[in-house]
Amino acid sequence: MQLKGKWKIIGIIVFVLLLTTIVTASPGGEARTHYGMLSLLPPIVAILLAIMTKEVIPSLFIGLWVAGTMLASGNPIVGFGKSVETLWENLGDPWSARIVLTSLTMGGLVGVMRVGGGIDAVVQWITSRIKTVKGAMIATQLAGFIIFFEDYVNTLVVGTTMGPINDKHKISKEKFSYIVDSTAAPIACIAGISSWIAYMVGQIGSQFTQLDISYSPYLAYFRSIPFIIYNIIALVLLTYVILSQRDMGPMLAAERRARSTGKLLRDGAQPLINMNKDELKPEENCPKRLINFILPLASLIGLILVLMLTTGGWPKESFATAMGESSSSVALVWGSFGALVITILFYWAQGVAPLKRLFSGYIQGMQSIFVGTLILIFAWGIGAAIKQVGTAAFIVGATEGILSPQFIPIITFIAGALISFSTGTSYGTMAVLMPIVAPLVHGTSISAGMDPMTFMIPTIGAVFAGAVFGDHCSPISDTTIMSSMFTGADHIDHVNSQAPYALLAAVGALGGYIGVAIGLPAVVNLIIAAGITLGLFRVLSKPIMEHGQEQLKSNINS
């Protein structure tokens, strides 16, 4: 960044902090109970600074500092201290600590698999069968579909295992991270059986109890799946993008760069993981056995799945109930540690590498993912801070007042998308929206002489769809960060290139919710949403490879 640009950024930061100090200063030194439109400032500052500077961690901390200053009654010095305090409080939370430990352990596991030749073995095996770029992308998407039961597991496993195959076929990191991210939260939310279900059904059930609705919360969730329009359309768009080999915007530039020059990352990019270190290369005489990839992966997935069921009460509880009631973070950390131990012992017993070399791979693997883990911690910090200043509550309040029940689903989706993008949390968005829109649609439906469940089910689906929009593409969403982390992408490049696709799916979803308001059948609404999204994409996109490779190179150079 040039000196002039640096001073511009510094000026913006100083101005924002001064504005926050002036507006939120309290003569009595007492913190305000609400901040109105000012509550939007922390996430907006963090997101805009991240895009402008391409430095995620400092940008997140500045946003956190702004929120801390607000909570400190306009005192930026005390606000700075509150910001640091928020970081350690969130890192000390057992759930957060388990996710951090899982991420580092997974990085270490991949490092061991690199040193032991497991990654090289699967690359050789798959590349001998996948002959095209399209085939590599389809394989990556199918891997995401298969690991449907947990979005974190999805990003961890698909990102780390399919990376070498995508690299082999010169698929840009931006495109690879988009495929992984699009088959994480969107899939887990509509899978019917996943770690999300207990939370989602619990949100529905608490409202049904308060409203005295004698209807199965799980059945309500199941019936709402066709109305979680954004998730479905995001997956439809992803499939079409892969099959058509067309792209648009920053993604098109990224794919053309990768295909024509072999550069999977732009010059100056800062990937959140680097598994191409010389220290991680297997020794020349290391055998490339496919079992050395299959066993670690099977151990990882199997242990996580069994532990999720166990923590959910299986076998006393049914499979679906146990999966819904499971503690995914506990299963992740236990499963990743278990898979790591099994892999090290298995490799050592074969003699593919000395024990010291395997442990060195473990350390190098953890180091390669450290920056991404730090971003995750800072994202949690700003998420907690903006919850305290009431960002979500303000957005919800600003979108209330729509009294016609048929329009509540579309308003709910818009509010949910804004909240989830601003806060980076799908669960938090659900927790904020559901207690407001469920009573709202219930009351307005009764006043209009309608069956409350007519628009209750679509509204529930709209809550989940809006919540996943931000989880899918917000720069401060943990799954968005983890997608960048485990695919080796520059985080801001991932967000910038994926955002246009997420917005297209959101526009299509809005068309679907208009169909809901009109009273069209669910399948027709999905067709409308898909038609809008795919039609816009077709108009805005271009083939990645136009007029052959030589013509493409000529276009890039010009």
PDB file of N, CA and C in Angstrom, residues 1-12 52-53:
ATOM      1  N   MET A   1       0.835  -1.184   0.000  1.00  0.00           N
ATOM      2  CA  MET A   1       0.000   0.000   0.000  1.00  0.00           C
ATOM      3  C   MET A   1       0.879   1.246   0.000  1.00  0.00           C
ATOM      4  N   GLN A   2       0.613   2.217  -0.885  1.00  0.00           N
ATOM      5  CA  GLN A   2       1.405   3.430  -0.961  1.00  0.00           C
ATOM      6  C   GLN A   2       1.215   4.275   0.287  1.00  0.00           C
ATOM      7  N   LEU A   3       2.216   5.218   0.511  1.00  0.00           N
ATOM      8  CA  LEU A   3       2.194   6.045   1.712  1.00  0.00           C
ATOM      9  C   LEU A   3       0.917   6.872   1.804  1.00  0.00           C
ATOM     10  N   LYS A   4       0.479   7.413   0.658  1.00  0.00           N
ATOM     11  CA  LYS A   4      -0.745   8.213   0.650  1.00  0.00           C
ATOM     12  C   LYS A   4      -1.944   7.382   1.078  1.00  0.00           C
ATOM     13  N   GLY A   5      -2.001   6.152   0.592  1.00  0.00           N
ATOM     14  CA  GLY A   5      -3.101   5.262   0.958  1.00  0.00           C
ATOM     15  C   GLY A   5      -3.074   4.892   2.426  1.00  0.00           C
ATOM     16  N   LYS A   6      -1.864   4.721   2.981  1.00  0.00           N
ATOM     17  CA  LYS A   6      -1.738   4.392   4.401  1.00  0.00           C
ATOM     18  C   LYS A   6      -2.273   5.513   5.267  1.00  0.00           C
ATOM     19  N   TRP A   7      -1.900   6.766   4.925  1.00  0.00           N
ATOM     20  CA  TRP A   7      -2.387   7.907   5.712  1.00  0.00           C
ATOM     21  C   TRP A   7      -3.903   8.053   5.587  1.00  0.00           C
ATOM     22  N   LYS A   8      -4.435   7.697   4.438  1.00  0.00           N
ATOM     23  CA  LYS A   8      -5.892   7.740   4.247  1.00  0.00           C
ATOM     24  C   LYS A   8      -6.584   6.767   5.191  1.00  0.00           C
ATOM     25  N   ILE A   9      -6.042   5.551   5.283  1.00  0.00           N
ATOM     26  CA  ILE A   9      -6.614   4.536   6.171  1.00  0.00           C
ATOM     27  C   ILE A   9      -6.517   4.996   7.627  1.00  0.00           C
ATOM     28  N   ILE A  10      -5.339   5.518   8.006  1.00  0.00           N
ATOM     29  CA  ILE A  10      -5.159   6.003   9.381  1.00  0.00           C
ATOM     30  C   ILE A  10      -6.144   7.119   9.684  1.00  0.00           C
ATOM     31  N   GLY A  11      -6.343   8.013   8.719  1.00  0.00           N
ATOM     32  CA  GLY A  11      -7.296   9.112   8.906  1.00  0.00           C
ATOM     33  C   GLY A  11      -8.711   8.609   9.125  1.00  0.00           C
ATOM     34  N   ILE A  12      -9.090   7.575   8.352  1.00  0.00           N
ATOM     35  CA  ILE A  12     -10.433   7.000   8.505  1.00  0.00           C
ATOM     36  C   ILE A  12     -10.598   6.407   9.903  1.00  0.00           C
ATOM     37  N   MET A  52     -10.647  -2.732   2.048  1.00  0.00           N
ATOM     38  CA  MET A  52      -9.745  -1.674   1.581  1.00  0.00           C
ATOM     39  C   MET A  52      -8.280  -2.042   1.796  1.00  0.00           C
ATOM     40  N   THR A  53      -7.966  -2.592   2.944  1.00  0.00           N
ATOM     41  CA  THR A  53      -6.566  -2.858   3.291  1.00  0.00           C
ATOM     42  C   THR A  53      -6.119  -4.273   2.979  1.00  0.00           C
TER      43      THR A  53
END
